[in-house]
PDB file of C-alpha atoms and ligand atoms in Angstrom:
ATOM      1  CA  UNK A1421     189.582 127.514 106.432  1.00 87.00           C
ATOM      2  CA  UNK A1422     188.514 128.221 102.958  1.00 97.00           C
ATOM      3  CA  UNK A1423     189.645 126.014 100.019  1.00 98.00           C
ATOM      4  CA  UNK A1424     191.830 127.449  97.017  1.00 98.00           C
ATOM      5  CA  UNK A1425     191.326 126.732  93.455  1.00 97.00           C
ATOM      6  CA  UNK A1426     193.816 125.200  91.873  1.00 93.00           C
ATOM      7  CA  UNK A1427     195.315 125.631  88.089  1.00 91.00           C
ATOM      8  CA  UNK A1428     193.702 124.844  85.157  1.00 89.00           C
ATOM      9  CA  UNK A1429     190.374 125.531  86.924  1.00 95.00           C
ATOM     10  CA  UNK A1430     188.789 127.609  85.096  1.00 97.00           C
ATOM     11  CA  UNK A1431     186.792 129.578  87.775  1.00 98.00           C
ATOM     12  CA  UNK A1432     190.138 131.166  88.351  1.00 98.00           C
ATOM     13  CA  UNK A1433     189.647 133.009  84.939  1.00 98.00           C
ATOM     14  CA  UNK A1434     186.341 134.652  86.320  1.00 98.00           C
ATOM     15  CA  UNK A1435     186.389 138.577  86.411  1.00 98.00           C
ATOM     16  CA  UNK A1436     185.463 139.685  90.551  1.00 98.00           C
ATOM     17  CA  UNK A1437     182.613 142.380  90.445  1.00 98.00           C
ATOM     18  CA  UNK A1438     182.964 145.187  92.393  1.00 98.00           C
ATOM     19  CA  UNK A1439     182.378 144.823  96.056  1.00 98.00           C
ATOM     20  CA  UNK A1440     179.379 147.085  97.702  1.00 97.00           C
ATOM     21  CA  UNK A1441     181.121 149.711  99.931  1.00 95.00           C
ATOM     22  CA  UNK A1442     178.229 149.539 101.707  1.00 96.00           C
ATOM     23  CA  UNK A1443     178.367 145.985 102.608  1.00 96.00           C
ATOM     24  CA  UNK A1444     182.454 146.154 104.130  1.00 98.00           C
ATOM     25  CA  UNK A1445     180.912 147.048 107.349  1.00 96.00           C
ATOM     26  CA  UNK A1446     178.319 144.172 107.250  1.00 97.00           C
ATOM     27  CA  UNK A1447     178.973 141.038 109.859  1.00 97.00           C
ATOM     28  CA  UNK A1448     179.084 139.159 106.720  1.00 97.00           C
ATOM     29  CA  UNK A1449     181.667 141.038 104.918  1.00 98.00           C
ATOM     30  CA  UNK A1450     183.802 141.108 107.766  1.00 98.00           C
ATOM     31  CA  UNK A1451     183.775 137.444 108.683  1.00 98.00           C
ATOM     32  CA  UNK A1452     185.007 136.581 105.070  1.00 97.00           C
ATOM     33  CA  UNK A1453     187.461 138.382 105.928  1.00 98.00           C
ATOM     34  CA  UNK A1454     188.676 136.760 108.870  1.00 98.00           C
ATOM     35  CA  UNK A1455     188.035 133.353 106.832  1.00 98.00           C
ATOM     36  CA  UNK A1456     190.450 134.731 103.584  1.00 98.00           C
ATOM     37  CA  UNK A1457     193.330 135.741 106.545  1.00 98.00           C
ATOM     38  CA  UNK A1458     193.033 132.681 108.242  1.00 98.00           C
ATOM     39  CA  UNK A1459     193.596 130.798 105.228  1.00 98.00           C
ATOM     40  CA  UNK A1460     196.150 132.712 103.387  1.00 98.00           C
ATOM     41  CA  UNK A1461     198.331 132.353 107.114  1.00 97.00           C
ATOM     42  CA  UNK A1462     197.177 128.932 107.332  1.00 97.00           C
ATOM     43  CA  UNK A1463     198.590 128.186 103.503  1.00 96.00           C
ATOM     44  CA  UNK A1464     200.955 129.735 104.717  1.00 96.00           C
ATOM     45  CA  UNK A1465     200.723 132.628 102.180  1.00 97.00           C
ATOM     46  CA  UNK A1466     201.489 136.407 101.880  1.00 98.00           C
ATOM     47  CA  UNK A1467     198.373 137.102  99.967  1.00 98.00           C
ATOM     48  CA  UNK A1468     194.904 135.983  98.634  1.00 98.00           C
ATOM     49  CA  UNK A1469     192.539 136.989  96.372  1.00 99.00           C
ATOM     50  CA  UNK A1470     188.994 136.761  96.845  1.00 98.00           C
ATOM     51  CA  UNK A1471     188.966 134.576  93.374  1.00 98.00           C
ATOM     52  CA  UNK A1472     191.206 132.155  94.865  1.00 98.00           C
ATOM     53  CA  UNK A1473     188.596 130.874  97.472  1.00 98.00           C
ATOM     54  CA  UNK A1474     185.323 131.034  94.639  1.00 98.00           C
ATOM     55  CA  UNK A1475     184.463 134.408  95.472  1.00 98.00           C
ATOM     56  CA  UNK A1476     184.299 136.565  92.926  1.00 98.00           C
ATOM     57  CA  UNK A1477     184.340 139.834  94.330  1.00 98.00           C
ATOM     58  CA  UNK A1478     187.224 142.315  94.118  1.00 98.00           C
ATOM     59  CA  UNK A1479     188.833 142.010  97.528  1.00 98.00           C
ATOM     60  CA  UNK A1480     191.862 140.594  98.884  1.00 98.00           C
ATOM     61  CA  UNK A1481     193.958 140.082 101.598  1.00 98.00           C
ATOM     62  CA  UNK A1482     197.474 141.140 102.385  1.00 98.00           C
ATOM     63  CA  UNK A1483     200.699 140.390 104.929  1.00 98.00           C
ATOM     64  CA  UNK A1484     204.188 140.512 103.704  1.00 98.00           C
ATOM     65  CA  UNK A1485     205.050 141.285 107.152  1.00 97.00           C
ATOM     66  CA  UNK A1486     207.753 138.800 108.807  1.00 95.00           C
ATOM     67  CA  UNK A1487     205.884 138.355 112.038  1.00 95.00           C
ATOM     68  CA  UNK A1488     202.174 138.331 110.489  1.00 95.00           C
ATOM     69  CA  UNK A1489     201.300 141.239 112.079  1.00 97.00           C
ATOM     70  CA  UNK A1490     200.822 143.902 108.965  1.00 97.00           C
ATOM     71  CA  UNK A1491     196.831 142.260 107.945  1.00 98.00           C
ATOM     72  CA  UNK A1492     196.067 144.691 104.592  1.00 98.00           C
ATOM     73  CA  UNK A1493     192.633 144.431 103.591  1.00 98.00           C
ATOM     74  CA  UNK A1494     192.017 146.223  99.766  1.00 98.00           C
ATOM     75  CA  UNK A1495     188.286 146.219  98.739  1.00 98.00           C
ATOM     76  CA  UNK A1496     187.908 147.698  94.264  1.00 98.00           C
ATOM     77  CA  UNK A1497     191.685 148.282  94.395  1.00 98.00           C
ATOM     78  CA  UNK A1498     192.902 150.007  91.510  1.00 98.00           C
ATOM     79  CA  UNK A1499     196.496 151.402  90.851  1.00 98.00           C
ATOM     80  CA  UNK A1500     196.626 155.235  90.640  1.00 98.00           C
ATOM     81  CA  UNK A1501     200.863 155.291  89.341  1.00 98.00           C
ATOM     82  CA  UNK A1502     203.086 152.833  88.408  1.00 98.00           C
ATOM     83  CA  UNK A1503     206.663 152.811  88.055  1.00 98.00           C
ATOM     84  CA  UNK A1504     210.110 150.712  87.175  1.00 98.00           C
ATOM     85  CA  UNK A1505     210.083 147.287  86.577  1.00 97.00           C
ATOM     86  CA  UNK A1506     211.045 144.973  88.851  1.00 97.00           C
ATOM     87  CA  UNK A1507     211.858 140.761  88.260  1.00 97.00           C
ATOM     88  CA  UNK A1508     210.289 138.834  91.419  1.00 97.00           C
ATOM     89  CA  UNK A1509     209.975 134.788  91.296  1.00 96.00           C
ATOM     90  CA  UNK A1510     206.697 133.945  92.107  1.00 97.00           C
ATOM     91  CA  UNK A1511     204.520 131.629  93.444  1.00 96.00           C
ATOM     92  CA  UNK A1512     200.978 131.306  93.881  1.00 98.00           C
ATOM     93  CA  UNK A1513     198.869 129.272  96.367  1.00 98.00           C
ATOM     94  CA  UNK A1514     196.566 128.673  92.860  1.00 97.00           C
ATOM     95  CA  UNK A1515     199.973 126.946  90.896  1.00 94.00           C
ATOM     96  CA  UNK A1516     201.106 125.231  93.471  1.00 90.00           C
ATOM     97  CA  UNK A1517     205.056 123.889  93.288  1.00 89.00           C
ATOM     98  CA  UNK A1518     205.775 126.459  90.313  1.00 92.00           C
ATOM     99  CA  UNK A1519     207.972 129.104  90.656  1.00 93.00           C
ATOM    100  CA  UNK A1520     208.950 131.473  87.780  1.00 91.00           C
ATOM    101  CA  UNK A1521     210.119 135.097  87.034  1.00 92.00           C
ATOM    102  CA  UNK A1522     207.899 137.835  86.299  1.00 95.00           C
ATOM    103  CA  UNK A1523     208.347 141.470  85.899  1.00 96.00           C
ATOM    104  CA  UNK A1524     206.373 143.917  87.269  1.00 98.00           C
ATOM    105  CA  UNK A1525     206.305 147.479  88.243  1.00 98.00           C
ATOM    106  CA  UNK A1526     208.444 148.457  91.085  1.00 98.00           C
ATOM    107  CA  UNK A1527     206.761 151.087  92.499  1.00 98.00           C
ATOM    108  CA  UNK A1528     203.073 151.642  92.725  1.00 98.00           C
ATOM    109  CA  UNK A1529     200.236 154.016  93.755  1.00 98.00           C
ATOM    110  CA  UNK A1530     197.302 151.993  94.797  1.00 98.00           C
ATOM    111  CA  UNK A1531     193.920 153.255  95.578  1.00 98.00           C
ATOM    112  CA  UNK A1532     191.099 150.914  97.729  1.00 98.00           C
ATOM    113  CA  UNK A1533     188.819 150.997 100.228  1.00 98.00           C
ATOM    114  CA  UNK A1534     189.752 149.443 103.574  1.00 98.00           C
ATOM    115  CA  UNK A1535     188.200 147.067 106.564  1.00 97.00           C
ATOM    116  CA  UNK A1536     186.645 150.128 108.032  1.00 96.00           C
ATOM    117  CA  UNK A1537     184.946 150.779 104.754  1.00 96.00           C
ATOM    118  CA  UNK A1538     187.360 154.283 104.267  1.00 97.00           C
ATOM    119  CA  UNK A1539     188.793 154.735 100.855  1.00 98.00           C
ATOM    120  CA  UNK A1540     192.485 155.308 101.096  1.00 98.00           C
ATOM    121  CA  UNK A1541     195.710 155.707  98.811  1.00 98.00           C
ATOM    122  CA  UNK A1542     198.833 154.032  99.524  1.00 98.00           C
ATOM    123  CA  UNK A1543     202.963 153.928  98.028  1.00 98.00           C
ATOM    124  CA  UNK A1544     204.289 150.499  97.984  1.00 98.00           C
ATOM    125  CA  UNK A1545     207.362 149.001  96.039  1.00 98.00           C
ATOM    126  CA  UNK A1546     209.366 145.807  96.924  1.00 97.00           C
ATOM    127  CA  UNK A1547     207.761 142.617  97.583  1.00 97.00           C
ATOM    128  CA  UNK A1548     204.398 144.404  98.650  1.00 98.00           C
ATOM    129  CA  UNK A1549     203.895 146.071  95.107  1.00 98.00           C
ATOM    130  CA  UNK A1550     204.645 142.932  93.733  1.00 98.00           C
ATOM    131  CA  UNK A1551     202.034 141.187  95.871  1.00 98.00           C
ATOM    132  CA  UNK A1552     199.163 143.675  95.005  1.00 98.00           C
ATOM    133  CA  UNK A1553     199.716 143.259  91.413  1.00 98.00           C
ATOM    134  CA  UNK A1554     199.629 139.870  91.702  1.00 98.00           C
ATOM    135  CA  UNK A1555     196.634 139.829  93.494  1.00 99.00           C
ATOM    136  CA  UNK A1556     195.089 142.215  91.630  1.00 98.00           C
ATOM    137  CA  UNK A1557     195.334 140.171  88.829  1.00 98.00           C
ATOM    138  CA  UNK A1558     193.715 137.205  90.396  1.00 98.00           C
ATOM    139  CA  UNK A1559     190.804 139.697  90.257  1.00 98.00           C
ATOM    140  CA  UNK A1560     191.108 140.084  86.591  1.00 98.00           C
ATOM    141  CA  UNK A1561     191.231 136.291  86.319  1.00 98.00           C
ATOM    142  CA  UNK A1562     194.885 136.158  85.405  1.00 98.00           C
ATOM    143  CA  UNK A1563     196.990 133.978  86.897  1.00 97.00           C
ATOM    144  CA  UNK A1564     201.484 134.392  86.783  1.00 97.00           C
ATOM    145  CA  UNK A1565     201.465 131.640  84.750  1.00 94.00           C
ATOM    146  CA  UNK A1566     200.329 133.899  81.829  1.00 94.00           C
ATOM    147  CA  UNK A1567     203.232 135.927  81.362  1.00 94.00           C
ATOM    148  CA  UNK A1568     205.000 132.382  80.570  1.00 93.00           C
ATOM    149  CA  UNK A1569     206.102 131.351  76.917  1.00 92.00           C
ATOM    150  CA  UNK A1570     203.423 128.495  75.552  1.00 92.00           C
ATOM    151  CA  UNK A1571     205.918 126.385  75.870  1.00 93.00           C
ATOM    152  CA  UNK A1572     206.925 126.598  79.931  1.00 90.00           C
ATOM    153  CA  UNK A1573     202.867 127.009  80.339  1.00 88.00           C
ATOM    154  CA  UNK A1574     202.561 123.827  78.986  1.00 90.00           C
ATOM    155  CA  UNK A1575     205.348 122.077  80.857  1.00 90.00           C
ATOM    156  CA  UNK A1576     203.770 123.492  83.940  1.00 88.00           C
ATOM    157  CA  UNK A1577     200.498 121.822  82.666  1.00 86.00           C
ATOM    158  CA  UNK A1578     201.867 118.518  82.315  1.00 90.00           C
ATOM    159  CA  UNK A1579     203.445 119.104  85.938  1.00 89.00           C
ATOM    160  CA  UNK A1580     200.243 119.893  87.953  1.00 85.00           C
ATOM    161  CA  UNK A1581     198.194 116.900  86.082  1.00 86.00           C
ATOM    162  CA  UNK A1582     201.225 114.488  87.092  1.00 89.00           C
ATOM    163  CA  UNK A1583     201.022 116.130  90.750  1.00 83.00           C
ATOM    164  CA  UNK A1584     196.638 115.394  90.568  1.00 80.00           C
ATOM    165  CA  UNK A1585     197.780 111.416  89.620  1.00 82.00           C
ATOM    166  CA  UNK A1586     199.897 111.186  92.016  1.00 77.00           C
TER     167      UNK A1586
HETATM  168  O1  K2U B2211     198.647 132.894  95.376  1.00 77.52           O
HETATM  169  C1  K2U B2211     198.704 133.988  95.934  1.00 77.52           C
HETATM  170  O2  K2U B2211     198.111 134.979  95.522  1.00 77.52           O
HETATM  171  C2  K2U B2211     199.646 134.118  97.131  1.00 77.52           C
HETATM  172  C3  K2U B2211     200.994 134.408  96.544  1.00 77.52           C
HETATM  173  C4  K2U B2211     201.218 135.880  96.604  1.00 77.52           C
HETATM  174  C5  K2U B2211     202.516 136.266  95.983  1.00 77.52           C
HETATM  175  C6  K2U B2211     203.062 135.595  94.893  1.00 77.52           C
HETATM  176  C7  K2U B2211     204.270 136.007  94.356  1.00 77.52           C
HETATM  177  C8  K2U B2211     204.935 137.093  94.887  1.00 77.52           C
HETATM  178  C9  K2U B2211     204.377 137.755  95.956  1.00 77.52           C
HETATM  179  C10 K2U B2211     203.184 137.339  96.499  1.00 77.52           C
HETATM  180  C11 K2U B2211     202.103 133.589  97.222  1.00 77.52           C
HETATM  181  O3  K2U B2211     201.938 132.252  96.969  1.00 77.52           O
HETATM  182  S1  K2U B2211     202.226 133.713  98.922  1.00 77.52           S
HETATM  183  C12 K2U B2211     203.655 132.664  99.148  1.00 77.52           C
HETATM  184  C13 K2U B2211     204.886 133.517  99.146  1.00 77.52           C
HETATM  185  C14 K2U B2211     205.512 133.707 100.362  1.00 77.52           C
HETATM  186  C15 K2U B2211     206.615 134.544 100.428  1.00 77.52           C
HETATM  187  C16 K2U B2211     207.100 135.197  99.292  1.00 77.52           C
HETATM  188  C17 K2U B2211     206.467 134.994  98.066  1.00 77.52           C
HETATM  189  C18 K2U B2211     205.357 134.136  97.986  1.00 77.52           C
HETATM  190 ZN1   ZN B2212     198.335 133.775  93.293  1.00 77.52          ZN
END
């Protein structure tokens, strides 16, 4: 198991390079994989970002399956379309215990290349566009809590160093 940063760290805020389709085939690559699934299941979660676990290489994981059996691997996404909006209140494994309402695109055209090193496109709306943006901005170093007012951002502050005390 792999440990997750946690807000205000400011490692969360690095940019991932792009990942080496060359190296997604490697033993290497592929066992960091099996480390950022077993983790995110583990958390339990329904997505991580390589940034998460100090890794800062643009990859990340995906299930927003019900029975865990959907494992979405997306190596230099980047979204081809976007369209709609759509409110979702999030989470993230990085905030933990903070929950808020962001809006996002509801339907999405996402480009990446896969565990078998392949590039592929793929439609997703619903919960699983709203996971890939929100992962994909874990890659940029953004975290949810930046589309907050100052104000919340700082009450959620306050919360997570009271939550560190205790
Ligand atoms: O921190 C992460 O990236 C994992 C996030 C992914 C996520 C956040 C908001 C909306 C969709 C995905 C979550 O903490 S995973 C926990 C979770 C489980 C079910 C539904 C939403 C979030
Ligand atoms: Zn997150």
């Amino acid at each position: 198991k792999l440990d997750i940063l946690e807000y205000p760290d400011t490692r969360l805020r690095t940019v991932a390079r792009p990942v080496d389709a060359a190296q997604v085939a490697s033993t290497a690559f592929q066992t960091r994989l099996d480390d950022m699934f077993e983790t995110m299941y583990e958390a339990p979660g329904i997505g991580l970002a390589a940034s998460q676990v100090d890794v800062h290489e643009r990859f990340m994981v995906i299930d927003v399956s019900d029975d865990r059996s959907q494992p979405l691997v997306f190596v230099n996404p980047e979204i081809l379309e976007r369209e709609g909006e759509q409110v979702y209140q999030e989470g993230c494994l990085s905030v933990p215990e903070i929950f808020a309402d962001v809006t996002r695109a509801n339907a999405i055209k996402v480009r990446a290349i896969g565990r078998d090193g392949e590039a592929f496109e793929m439609a997703a709306d619903g919960l699983l566009a709203v996971c890939i943006q929100h992962e994909m901005d874990h890659l940029a170093g953004k975290l949810f809590v930046d589309y907050l007012s100052p104000l919340k951002r700082e009450m959620v502050r306050k919360k997570l160093a009271k939550r560190r005390r205790a």
